[in-house]
Short mmCIF file of N, CA and C in Angstrom, two decimals:
data_model
loop_
_atom_site.label_atom_id
_atom_site.label_comp_id
_atom_site.label_asym_id
_atom_site.label_seq_id
_atom_site.Cartn_x
_atom_site.Cartn_y
_atom_site.Cartn_z
N VAL J 1 38.71 -5.19 -7.38
CA VAL J 1 38.67 -3.86 -6.89
C VAL J 1 39.98 -3.51 -6.03
N ARG J 2 40.52 -2.53 -6.37
CA ARG J 2 41.80 -1.95 -5.57
C ARG J 2 41.36 -1.21 -4.17
N ILE J 3 41.84 -1.61 -2.99
CA ILE J 3 41.91 -1.10 -1.90
C ILE J 3 42.22 0.35 -2.14
N SER J 4 42.75 0.71 -2.65
CA SER J 4 43.02 2.52 -2.78
C SER J 4 41.76 3.38 -3.15
N SER J 5 41.17 2.52 -4.09
CA SER J 5 40.02 3.13 -4.60
C SER J 5 38.95 2.92 -3.56
N LEU J 6 38.94 2.44 -2.83
CA LEU J 6 37.99 2.42 -1.68
C LEU J 6 38.12 3.44 -0.51
N LYS J 7 39.23 4.08 -0.46
CA LYS J 7 39.39 5.03 0.67
C LYS J 7 38.62 6.04 0.57
N PRO J 8 38.38 6.48 -0.31
CA PRO J 8 37.40 7.99 -0.22
C PRO J 8 35.91 7.72 0.37
N THR J 9 35.52 6.51 0.30
CA THR J 9 34.23 6.15 1.25
C THR J 9 34.59 6.43 2.71
N LEU J 10 35.66 6.69 3.03
CA LEU J 10 35.75 7.10 4.51
C LEU J 10 35.33 7.93 5.02
N VAL J 11 34.91 9.18 4.23
CA VAL J 11 34.09 10.25 4.18
C VAL J 11 32.70 9.88 4.92
N SER J 12 31.98 8.94 4.22
CA SER J 12 30.72 8.41 4.89
C SER J 12 30.73 7.57 5.94
N ILE J 13 31.82 6.88 6.21
CA ILE J 13 31.64 6.02 7.16
C ILE J 13 31.74 6.58 8.71
N PRO J 14 30.86 6.32 9.74
CA PRO J 14 30.85 6.87 10.92
C PRO J 14 32.13 6.89 11.58
N LEU J 15 32.62 7.74 12.25
CA LEU J 15 33.86 8.22 12.89
C LEU J 15 34.30 7.24 14.00
N PRO J 16 33.45 7.11 14.99
CA PRO J 16 33.77 5.68 16.05
C PRO J 16 33.85 4.38 15.43
N LEU J 17 33.19 3.92 14.19
CA LEU J 17 33.71 2.91 13.44
C LEU J 17 35.17 2.85 13.06
N ILE J 18 35.53 4.05 12.40
CA ILE J 18 37.16 4.02 12.10
C ILE J 18 37.93 3.81 13.18
N TYR J 19 38.14 4.35 14.18
CA TYR J 19 38.49 4.40 15.60
C TYR J 19 38.51 2.98 16.00
N PHE J 20 37.29 2.25 16.04
CA PHE J 20 37.14 0.98 16.44
C PHE J 20 38.02 0.04 15.35
N CYS J 21 38.11 -0.16 14.24
CA CYS J 21 38.59 -0.78 13.29
C CYS J 21 40.20 -0.58 13.49
N GLY J 22 40.64 0.66 13.91
CA GLY J 22 42.03 0.94 13.85
C GLY J 22 42.72 0.29 15.11
N HIS J 23 41.63 0.35 16.17
CA HIS J 23 41.99 -0.45 17.31
C HIS J 23 41.90 -2.06 16.96
N PHE J 24 41.01 -2.46 16.44
CA PHE J 24 40.89 -3.88 16.23
C PHE J 24 41.90 -4.31 15.38
N ARG J 25 42.56 -3.44 14.28
CA ARG J 25 43.95 -3.84 13.68
C ARG J 25 44.94 -4.10 14.54
N ARG J 26 45.09 -3.05 15.18
CA ARG J 26 46.34 -2.96 16.25
C ARG J 26 46.35 -4.22 17.01
N GLN J 27 45.18 -4.64 17.66
CA GLN J 27 45.03 -5.51 18.59
C GLN J 27 45.41 -6.99 18.27
N LEU J 28 44.68 -7.22 16.71
CA LEU J 28 44.82 -8.55 15.99
C LEU J 28 45.91 -8.51 14.95
N HIS J 29 46.81 -7.31 14.99
CA HIS J 29 48.00 -7.22 13.95
C HIS J 29 47.52 -7.78 12.69
N ILE J 30 46.29 -7.04 12.28
CA ILE J 30 45.73 -6.76 10.66
C ILE J 30 46.38 -5.73 10.12
N SER J 31 46.47 -6.05 8.89
CA SER J 31 47.41 -5.13 7.83
C SER J 31 46.23 -4.14 7.77
N GLU J 32 46.74 -2.65 7.05
CA GLU J 32 45.68 -1.59 6.89
C GLU J 32 45.13 -1.94 5.71
N LYS J 33 45.65 -2.57 4.71
CA LYS J 33 44.71 -3.28 3.47
C LYS J 33 43.63 -4.07 4.15
N SER J 34 43.61 -4.83 4.75
CA SER J 34 42.85 -5.81 5.69
C SER J 34 41.69 -5.18 6.13
N GLU J 35 42.09 -4.10 7.17
CA GLU J 35 41.43 -3.31 7.83
C GLU J 35 40.33 -2.41 7.00
N TRP J 36 41.19 -1.78 5.95
CA TRP J 36 39.93 -1.23 4.86
C TRP J 36 39.14 -2.35 4.11
N CYS J 37 39.55 -3.53 4.01
CA CYS J 37 38.66 -4.44 3.36
C CYS J 37 37.52 -4.86 4.42
N ILE J 38 37.79 -5.01 5.66
CA ILE J 38 36.85 -5.34 6.82
C ILE J 38 35.93 -4.08 6.79
N LEU J 39 36.37 -2.81 6.77
CA LEU J 39 35.62 -1.60 7.18
C LEU J 39 34.72 -1.44 5.90
N CYS J 40 35.17 -1.54 4.66
CA CYS J 40 34.26 -1.46 3.44
C CYS J 40 33.19 -2.56 3.40
N ILE J 41 33.56 -3.78 3.56
CA ILE J 41 32.53 -4.84 3.55
C ILE J 41 31.42 -4.50 4.80
N TYR J 42 32.04 -3.98 5.77
CA TYR J 42 30.82 -3.67 6.99
C TYR J 42 29.95 -2.67 6.71
N PHE J 43 30.45 -1.51 5.88
CA PHE J 43 29.76 -0.56 5.46
C PHE J 43 28.97 -0.93 4.50
N LEU J 44 29.39 -1.68 3.23
CA LEU J 44 28.21 -1.97 2.41
C LEU J 44 27.28 -2.84 2.76
N LYS J 45 27.67 -3.87 3.90
CA LYS J 45 26.58 -4.53 4.37
C LYS J 45 25.41 -3.60 5.26
N MET J 46 25.85 -2.65 5.93
CA MET J 46 25.16 -1.91 6.47
C MET J 46 24.40 -1.01 5.48
N GLU J 47 24.87 -0.52 4.51
CA GLU J 47 24.24 0.36 3.62
C GLU J 47 23.23 -0.36 2.86
N SER J 48 23.09 -1.47 2.51
CA SER J 48 22.27 -2.40 1.83
C SER J 48 20.94 -2.36 2.89
N CYS J 49 21.40 -2.93 4.30
CA CYS J 49 20.47 -3.30 5.27
C CYS J 49 19.44 -2.00 5.92
N ASN J 50 20.03 -0.72 5.47
CA ASN J 50 19.58 0.45 6.27
C ASN J 50 18.53 1.17 5.32
N LYS J 51 17.68 0.36 4.93
CA LYS J 51 16.55 0.86 4.19
C LYS J 51 15.53 1.46 4.69
N ILE J 52 15.01 2.53 4.51
CA ILE J 52 13.57 2.88 5.69
C ILE J 52 12.56 2.89 4.55
N CYS J 53 11.33 2.75 5.01
CA CYS J 53 10.28 2.60 4.01
C CYS J 53 9.63 3.79 3.87
N ARG J 54 9.44 4.26 2.93
CA ARG J 54 8.90 5.74 2.71
C ARG J 54 7.38 5.58 2.99
N LEU J 55 6.80 4.92 3.45
CA LEU J 55 5.18 4.82 3.98
C LEU J 55 5.13 4.59 5.33
N CYS J 56 5.75 3.76 5.77
CA CYS J 56 5.81 3.77 7.37
C CYS J 56 6.91 4.21 8.30
N PHE J 57 8.18 4.26 7.82
CA PHE J 57 9.19 4.98 8.20
C PHE J 57 10.01 3.57 9.10
N ASN J 58 9.47 2.30 8.92
CA ASN J 58 10.05 1.58 9.68
C ASN J 58 11.24 1.14 8.51
N LYS J 59 12.38 0.49 9.37
CA LYS J 59 13.65 -0.18 8.65
C LYS J 59 13.17 -1.44 7.79
N CYS J 60 13.68 -1.42 6.67
CA CYS J 60 13.44 -2.71 5.82
C CYS J 60 14.96 -3.28 6.02
N ASP J 61 15.10 -4.51 6.58
CA ASP J 61 16.25 -5.35 6.41
C ASP J 61 16.37 -5.54 5.11
N ARG J 62 16.14 -6.81 4.82
CA ARG J 62 16.13 -7.07 3.35
C ARG J 62 14.96 -7.53 2.57
N ASN J 63 13.93 -7.25 2.93
CA ASN J 63 12.65 -7.43 2.48
C ASN J 63 12.02 -6.05 2.00
N PHE J 64 12.17 -5.46 0.99
CA PHE J 64 11.75 -4.53 0.49
C PHE J 64 11.51 -4.43 -1.17
N GLU J 65 10.64 -3.67 -1.37
CA GLU J 65 10.56 -3.04 -2.70
C GLU J 65 10.85 -1.82 -3.25
N ALA J 66 11.68 -1.66 -4.30
CA ALA J 66 11.60 -0.28 -5.11
C ALA J 66 10.24 0.48 -4.98
N ILE J 67 10.26 1.68 -4.78
CA ILE J 67 9.07 2.54 -5.43
C ILE J 67 9.29 2.83 -6.65
N GLU J 68 8.97 2.45 -7.80
CA GLU J 68 9.00 2.75 -9.39
C GLU J 68 7.79 3.37 -9.70
N LYS J 69 7.82 3.82 -10.91
CA LYS J 69 6.74 4.64 -11.38
C LYS J 69 5.36 4.11 -11.34
N ILE J 70 5.32 2.76 -11.62
CA ILE J 70 4.06 2.00 -11.45
C ILE J 70 3.58 2.03 -9.87
N THR J 71 4.43 2.06 -9.32
CA THR J 71 4.25 2.22 -7.69
C THR J 71 3.23 3.65 -7.46
N MET J 72 4.14 4.25 -7.76
CA MET J 72 3.64 6.00 -7.82
C MET J 72 2.18 6.27 -8.17
N ASP J 73 1.93 5.47 -9.66
CA ASP J 73 0.76 5.34 -10.09
C ASP J 73 -0.39 4.88 -9.28
N ILE J 74 0.15 3.76 -8.69
CA ILE J 74 -0.98 3.14 -7.83
C ILE J 74 -1.20 3.55 -6.47
N LEU J 75 -0.01 4.63 -5.98
CA LEU J 75 -0.27 5.42 -4.83
C LEU J 75 -1.07 6.63 -5.08
N ASP J 76 -1.01 7.15 -6.47
CA ASP J 76 -1.89 8.31 -7.05
C ASP J 76 -3.32 7.86 -7.03
N VAL J 77 -3.39 6.73 -7.69
CA VAL J 77 -5.11 6.29 -7.62
C VAL J 77 -5.42 6.29 -6.23
N LEU J 78 -4.94 5.66 -5.09
CA LEU J 78 -5.02 5.40 -4.01
C LEU J 78 -5.29 6.68 -2.98
N LEU J 79 -4.49 7.96 -3.97
CA LEU J 79 -4.95 9.15 -3.21
C LEU J 79 -3.94 9.39 -2.30
N ILE J 80 -2.67 8.51 -2.20
CA ILE J 80 -1.50 8.81 -1.44
C ILE J 80 -0.62 9.63 -2.10
N LYS J 81 -0.15 10.60 -1.27
CA LYS J 81 0.96 11.59 -1.83
C LYS J 81 2.03 11.37 -1.03
N ILE J 82 2.97 11.10 -1.36
CA ILE J 82 4.14 11.03 -1.05
C ILE J 82 5.15 11.77 -1.95
N ASN J 83 6.08 12.42 -1.35
CA ASN J 83 7.16 13.07 -2.13
C ASN J 83 8.43 12.31 -1.99
N VAL J 84 8.76 11.79 -3.30
CA VAL J 84 10.07 10.86 -3.18
C VAL J 84 11.21 11.68 -3.40
N VAL J 85 12.03 12.05 -2.64
CA VAL J 85 13.28 12.80 -2.79
C VAL J 85 14.51 11.80 -2.61
N SER J 86 14.52 10.88 -2.17
CA SER J 86 15.48 10.00 -1.65
C SER J 86 16.07 9.56 -2.92
N LYS J 87 17.27 8.90 -3.10
CA LYS J 87 17.78 8.45 -4.30
C LYS J 87 17.20 6.95 -4.77
N GLU J 88 17.06 6.20 -3.99
CA GLU J 88 16.25 5.06 -4.05
C GLU J 88 15.21 4.77 -2.97
N PRO J 89 14.05 5.31 -3.41
CA PRO J 89 12.83 5.17 -2.24
C PRO J 89 12.30 3.68 -2.29
N VAL J 90 12.14 3.16 -1.24
CA VAL J 90 11.69 1.67 -1.15
C VAL J 90 10.58 1.76 -0.08
N MET J 91 9.64 0.58 -0.25
CA MET J 91 8.87 0.33 0.93
C MET J 91 8.86 -0.92 1.42
N CYS J 92 8.54 -1.20 2.35
CA CYS J 92 8.71 -2.73 2.93
C CYS J 92 7.63 -3.49 2.29
N THR J 93 7.71 -4.89 2.69
CA THR J 93 6.87 -5.63 2.16
C THR J 93 5.54 -5.70 2.61
N ASN J 94 5.50 -5.16 3.72
CA ASN J 94 4.18 -5.36 4.58
C ASN J 94 3.31 -4.08 3.86
N CYS J 95 3.85 -2.91 3.81
CA CYS J 95 3.20 -1.78 3.21
C CYS J 95 2.99 -2.09 1.58
N ALA J 96 3.73 -2.59 1.17
CA ALA J 96 3.47 -3.37 -0.19
C ALA J 96 2.31 -4.03 -0.35
N GLU J 97 2.14 -5.24 0.63
CA GLU J 97 1.36 -5.95 0.37
C GLU J 97 -0.34 -5.05 0.67
N ILE J 98 -0.36 -4.11 1.78
CA ILE J 98 -1.34 -3.40 2.14
C ILE J 98 -1.63 -2.59 0.68
N ILE J 99 -0.69 -2.05 0.21
CA ILE J 99 -0.98 -1.07 -0.89
C ILE J 99 -1.86 -1.94 -2.11
N GLN J 100 -1.18 -2.97 -2.37
CA GLN J 100 -1.66 -4.16 -3.35
C GLN J 100 -3.15 -4.44 -3.16
N ASN J 101 -3.55 -4.79 -1.46
CA ASN J 101 -4.91 -5.06 -1.39
C ASN J 101 -5.83 -3.61 -1.32
N CYS J 102 -5.36 -2.51 -1.10
CA CYS J 102 -5.91 -1.60 -1.08
C CYS J 102 -6.23 -1.20 -2.52
N PHE J 103 -5.35 -1.39 -3.47
CA PHE J 103 -5.69 -0.90 -4.98
C PHE J 103 -6.67 -2.16 -5.56
N GLU J 104 -6.52 -3.34 -5.19
CA GLU J 104 -7.29 -4.12 -5.81
C GLU J 104 -9.00 -3.92 -5.17
N PHE J 105 -8.82 -3.45 -3.76
CA PHE J 105 -10.38 -3.34 -3.24
C PHE J 105 -10.93 -1.90 -4.15
N LYS J 106 -10.06 -1.20 -4.16
CA LYS J 106 -10.74 0.04 -4.56
C LYS J 106 -10.93 -0.14 -6.33
N SER J 107 -10.14 -1.01 -6.95
CA SER J 107 -10.71 -1.50 -8.10
C SER J 107 -11.88 -2.06 -8.37
N THR J 108 -11.92 -3.08 -7.67
CA THR J 108 -13.22 -3.85 -7.24
C THR J 108 -14.51 -2.74 -7.31
N CYS J 109 -14.14 -1.78 -6.23
CA CYS J 109 -15.47 -0.80 -6.19
C CYS J 109 -15.73 -0.13 -7.17
N LEU J 110 -14.70 0.35 -7.96
CA LEU J 110 -14.83 1.17 -9.15
C LEU J 110 -15.58 0.47 -10.21
N CYS J 111 -15.14 -0.69 -10.52
CA CYS J 111 -16.01 -1.68 -11.34
C CYS J 111 -17.26 -1.57 -11.09
N THR J 112 -17.63 -2.09 -9.72
CA THR J 112 -18.82 -2.12 -9.25
C THR J 112 -19.77 -0.92 -9.62
N HIS J 113 -18.97 0.19 -9.23
CA HIS J 113 -19.68 1.35 -9.32
C HIS J 113 -20.13 1.73 -10.74
N ASN J 114 -19.22 1.44 -11.62
CA ASN J 114 -19.35 1.69 -12.99
C ASN J 114 -20.63 0.73 -13.69
N TYR J 115 -20.62 -0.51 -13.13
CA TYR J 115 -21.64 -1.30 -13.44
C TYR J 115 -23.07 -0.58 -12.95
N ILE J 116 -23.02 -0.32 -11.72
CA ILE J 116 -24.33 0.13 -11.10
C ILE J 116 -24.75 1.28 -12.00
N VAL J 117 -23.96 2.02 -12.26
CA VAL J 117 -24.18 3.59 -12.94
C VAL J 117 -25.25 3.37 -13.93
N ARG J 118 -24.59 2.05 -14.46
CA ARG J 118 -25.51 1.91 -15.97
C ARG J 118 -27.02 1.87 -15.77
N PHE J 119 -27.15 1.46 -14.43
CA PHE J 119 -28.98 1.12 -14.06
C PHE J 119 -29.61 2.39 -13.64
N VAL J 120 -28.72 3.29 -13.31
CA VAL J 120 -29.16 4.70 -12.75
C VAL J 120 -30.43 5.36 -13.51
N ASN J 121 -29.89 5.46 -14.79
CA ASN J 121 -30.57 6.39 -15.83
C ASN J 121 -31.95 5.40 -16.06
N GLU J 122 -31.96 4.49 -16.02
CA GLU J 122 -33.19 3.38 -15.97
C GLU J 122 -34.19 4.02 -14.89
N LYS J 123 -33.74 4.02 -13.55
CA LYS J 123 -34.50 3.67 -12.57
C LYS J 123 -34.93 5.31 -12.22
N GLU J 124 -34.04 6.47 -12.91
CA GLU J 124 -34.63 7.74 -12.62
C GLU J 124 -34.42 8.38 -11.29
N ASN J 125 -35.29 8.66 -10.55
CA ASN J 125 -34.91 9.04 -9.15
C ASN J 125 -35.40 8.27 -8.10
N SER J 126 -35.80 7.01 -8.10
CA SER J 126 -36.17 5.88 -7.51
C SER J 126 -35.01 5.14 -6.96
N LYS J 127 -35.19 4.57 -5.97
CA LYS J 127 -34.05 3.85 -5.19
C LYS J 127 -33.58 2.67 -6.10
N LEU J 128 -32.36 2.42 -6.12
CA LEU J 128 -31.96 1.11 -7.14
C LEU J 128 -31.98 -0.11 -6.04
N ASP J 129 -32.50 -1.05 -6.69
CA ASP J 129 -32.44 -2.47 -6.10
C ASP J 129 -31.53 -3.23 -6.14
N LEU J 130 -30.16 -3.47 -5.17
CA LEU J 130 -28.84 -4.00 -5.62
C LEU J 130 -29.33 -5.22 -6.08
N ARG J 131 -30.18 -6.16 -5.29
CA ARG J 131 -30.47 -7.48 -5.82
C ARG J 131 -30.70 -7.63 -7.19
N GLU J 132 -31.58 -6.80 -7.33
CA GLU J 132 -31.85 -7.12 -9.12
C GLU J 132 -30.82 -6.88 -10.05
N ILE J 133 -29.60 -5.87 -9.45
CA ILE J 133 -28.48 -5.90 -10.40
C ILE J 133 -27.61 -6.70 -9.95
N TYR J 134 -27.68 -7.46 -9.18
CA TYR J 134 -26.94 -8.73 -8.74
C TYR J 134 -27.22 -9.57 -9.33
N LEU J 135 -28.47 -10.08 -9.55
CA LEU J 135 -29.03 -11.00 -10.41
C LEU J 135 -28.62 -10.84 -11.80
N SER J 136 -28.82 -9.46 -12.22
CA SER J 136 -28.44 -9.38 -13.94
C SER J 136 -27.05 -9.47 -14.05
N LYS J 137 -26.10 -9.15 -13.02
CA LYS J 137 -24.62 -9.24 -13.42
C LYS J 137 -24.28 -10.75 -13.27
N LYS J 138 -24.72 -11.95 -12.39
CA LYS J 138 -24.40 -12.84 -12.21
C LYS J 138 -25.12 -13.63 -13.33
N GLY J 139 -26.37 -13.46 -13.66
CA GLY J 139 -26.90 -13.95 -15.26
C GLY J 139 -27.26 -15.39 -14.82
N HIS J 140 -27.44 -15.75 -13.61
CA HIS J 140 -27.84 -17.08 -13.13
C HIS J 140 -29.19 -17.18 -13.10
N GLU J 141 -30.33 -17.79 -13.48
CA GLU J 141 -31.39 -18.26 -12.87
C GLU J 141 -31.75 -18.95 -11.90
N ASP J 142 -30.46 -19.66 -11.44
CA ASP J 142 -30.76 -20.57 -10.29
C ASP J 142 -30.48 -19.98 -9.06
N ILE J 143 -30.32 -18.65 -9.05
CA ILE J 143 -29.67 -18.00 -7.90
C ILE J 143 -30.71 -17.53 -7.28
N GLU J 144 -30.84 -17.67 -6.10
CA GLU J 144 -32.41 -17.02 -5.03
C GLU J 144 -31.84 -16.13 -4.37
N VAL J 145 -32.39 -14.92 -4.40
CA VAL J 145 -31.88 -13.74 -3.48
C VAL J 145 -33.27 -13.24 -2.65
N SER J 146 -33.45 -13.52 -1.54
CA SER J 146 -34.58 -13.09 -0.73
C SER J 146 -34.90 -11.70 -0.39
N LYS J 147 -35.70 -11.29 0.32
CA LYS J 147 -35.95 -9.83 0.58
C LYS J 147 -34.99 -9.83 1.70
N ALA J 148 -34.57 -10.76 2.75
CA ALA J 148 -33.67 -10.63 3.85
C ALA J 148 -32.33 -10.69 3.29
N ASP J 149 -31.80 -10.84 2.36
CA ASP J 149 -30.42 -10.70 1.81
C ASP J 149 -30.36 -9.25 1.42
N THR J 150 -29.12 -8.95 1.51
CA THR J 150 -28.52 -7.74 1.26
C THR J 150 -27.26 -7.76 0.16
N VAL J 151 -27.29 -6.78 -0.71
CA VAL J 151 -25.99 -6.74 -1.55
C VAL J 151 -25.31 -5.68 -1.27
N CYS J 152 -23.80 -6.13 -1.13
CA CYS J 152 -22.83 -4.85 -1.04
C CYS J 152 -22.59 -4.01 -1.74
N GLY J 153 -22.65 -2.65 -1.95
CA GLY J 153 -22.75 -1.88 -2.92
C GLY J 153 -21.42 -1.33 -3.22
N PHE J 154 -20.17 -2.04 -2.87
CA PHE J 154 -19.04 -1.79 -3.07
C PHE J 154 -18.28 -3.09 -4.08
N CYS J 155 -18.63 -4.29 -3.65
CA CYS J 155 -18.30 -5.50 -4.26
C CYS J 155 -19.17 -6.32 -4.84
N MET J 156 -20.52 -6.21 -4.84
CA MET J 156 -21.70 -6.86 -5.42
C MET J 156 -21.46 -8.04 -4.67
N SER J 157 -21.15 -8.33 -3.57
CA SER J 157 -21.04 -9.80 -2.89
C SER J 157 -22.71 -10.12 -2.42
N LEU J 158 -23.18 -11.06 -2.08
CA LEU J 158 -24.51 -11.40 -1.45
C LEU J 158 -24.07 -11.48 -0.12
N LEU J 159 -24.61 -10.76 0.85
CA LEU J 159 -24.19 -10.70 2.42
C LEU J 159 -25.53 -11.55 3.09
N LYS J 160 -25.46 -12.36 3.67
CA LYS J 160 -26.42 -13.34 4.46
C LYS J 160 -26.10 -12.68 5.47
N SER J 161 -24.97 -12.57 6.18
CA SER J 161 -24.72 -11.95 7.79
C SER J 161 -25.19 -10.41 7.81
N PRO J 162 -25.01 -9.89 9.24
CA PRO J 162 -24.91 -8.60 9.43
C PRO J 162 -23.97 -7.61 8.68
N PHE J 163 -24.48 -6.76 7.87
CA PHE J 163 -23.65 -5.74 7.29
C PHE J 163 -23.79 -4.19 8.08
N LEU J 164 -22.95 -3.24 7.78
CA LEU J 164 -22.78 -1.96 8.08
C LEU J 164 -23.50 -0.95 7.14
N SER J 165 -24.73 -0.40 7.34
CA SER J 165 -25.63 0.16 6.19
C SER J 165 -25.06 1.90 6.50
N LEU J 166 -24.68 2.21 5.51
CA LEU J 166 -24.50 3.78 5.66
C LEU J 166 -25.56 4.82 6.07
N ASP J 167 -26.85 3.82 6.21
CA ASP J 167 -27.58 5.21 6.25
C ASP J 167 -27.94 5.31 8.01
N ASN J 168 -27.16 4.53 8.71
CA ASN J 168 -27.02 4.86 10.36
C ASN J 168 -26.36 5.87 10.37
N LYS J 169 -26.57 6.37 12.00
CA LYS J 169 -26.05 7.54 12.12
C LYS J 169 -24.74 7.31 13.27
N ASP J 170 -24.47 6.02 13.22
CA ASP J 170 -23.58 5.62 14.52
C ASP J 170 -22.32 6.06 14.12
N GLU J 171 -21.49 5.78 15.31
CA GLU J 171 -20.24 6.74 15.39
C GLU J 171 -19.35 5.91 14.07
N ASP J 172 -19.48 4.73 14.33
CA ASP J 172 -18.99 3.56 13.37
C ASP J 172 -18.93 3.90 11.95
N VAL J 173 -20.39 4.07 11.39
CA VAL J 173 -20.87 4.55 10.27
C VAL J 173 -20.29 5.94 9.85
N THR J 174 -20.18 7.20 10.78
CA THR J 174 -19.87 8.21 10.35
C THR J 174 -18.33 8.23 9.99
N LEU J 175 -17.64 7.10 10.57
CA LEU J 175 -16.02 7.12 10.43
C LEU J 175 -15.98 6.44 9.20
N VAL J 176 -16.86 5.32 8.86
CA VAL J 176 -16.63 4.78 7.28
C VAL J 176 -16.96 5.92 6.43
N LYS J 177 -18.09 6.71 6.50
CA LYS J 177 -18.50 7.84 5.64
C LYS J 177 -17.14 8.64 5.38
N MET J 178 -16.46 8.91 6.60
CA MET J 178 -15.39 9.76 6.18
C MET J 178 -13.92 9.11 5.49
N MET J 179 -13.94 7.96 6.06
CA MET J 179 -13.06 7.30 5.03
C MET J 179 -13.36 7.22 3.69
N ILE J 180 -14.54 6.76 3.46
CA ILE J 180 -14.85 6.69 1.95
C ILE J 180 -14.87 8.25 1.39
N ASN J 181 -15.03 9.39 2.19
CA ASN J 181 -15.06 10.59 1.41
C ASN J 181 -13.57 10.78 1.05
N LYS J 182 -12.33 10.16 1.83
CA LYS J 182 -11.26 10.50 1.90
C LYS J 182 -10.54 9.79 0.79
N CYS J 183 -10.84 8.28 0.63
CA CYS J 183 -10.12 7.49 0.01
C CYS J 183 -10.84 7.19 -1.37
N PHE J 184 -12.29 7.22 -1.43
CA PHE J 184 -13.27 6.86 -2.86
C PHE J 184 -14.22 8.11 -2.77
N PRO J 185 -13.71 9.21 -3.17
CA PRO J 185 -14.68 10.45 -3.47
C PRO J 185 -15.57 9.85 -4.80
N GLU J 186 -14.76 9.06 -5.48
CA GLU J 186 -15.73 8.84 -6.78
C GLU J 186 -17.28 7.83 -6.57
N LEU J 187 -17.05 7.43 -5.11
CA LEU J 187 -18.21 6.39 -4.91
C LEU J 187 -19.51 7.29 -4.27
N LEU J 188 -18.81 8.66 -3.82
CA LEU J 188 -19.74 9.44 -3.20
C LEU J 188 -21.31 9.34 -3.73
N SER J 189 -21.16 9.71 -5.21
CA SER J 189 -22.54 9.97 -5.92
C SER J 189 -23.28 8.59 -5.87
N LEU J 190 -22.59 7.39 -5.84
CA LEU J 190 -23.38 6.14 -5.74
C LEU J 190 -24.18 5.93 -4.12
N ALA J 191 -23.65 6.48 -3.37
CA ALA J 191 -24.18 6.13 -2.03
C ALA J 191 -25.22 6.98 -1.90
N ARG J 192 -25.54 7.95 -2.67
CA ARG J 192 -26.75 8.74 -2.56
C ARG J 192 -28.01 8.07 -3.38
N ILE J 193 -27.60 7.41 -4.28
CA ILE J 193 -28.65 6.50 -4.85
C ILE J 193 -28.96 5.15 -4.62
N LEU J 194 -28.30 4.71 -3.80
CA LEU J 194 -28.71 3.45 -3.20
C LEU J 194 -29.44 3.35 -2.03
#
């Protein structure tokens, strides 16, 4: 790389940095070519480190992922709308992990929903017993489900501990229902029959 070819980048380098490098060069008796090398290396290093996550707007130092077509499709499934106008949009690894977990959770919920819907026509207007559906899905005769046990309508897990019932009128339940309405509108029809 020829130093003279790097000079046009001066336009995008902050002016105080240029003055600092000029002063630095004079103090240490560095040649103009070396000054340009130092300035360009510094600028390229800053450019690679100054990525901003398009989801949380935090600075991504060196840990980031490019937002590509597949990521946009996942965000679309999660009903997250972002307008990607930057040249190379990125997201931090924390947001990437959260998005992956949300996508896996929603996929699990939709698979469970599709499985349960098959039983809706058989039961017509009566309430579904998720314990029966759970046993049918697991297909094991040796599994015992008592009347005290509850099956999660989102992931088909057997719950032995306290759970959050969507029939409650508590403030927490109302918040969860609002989140389901916003993030999982596909599951609203299922909540009515459970």
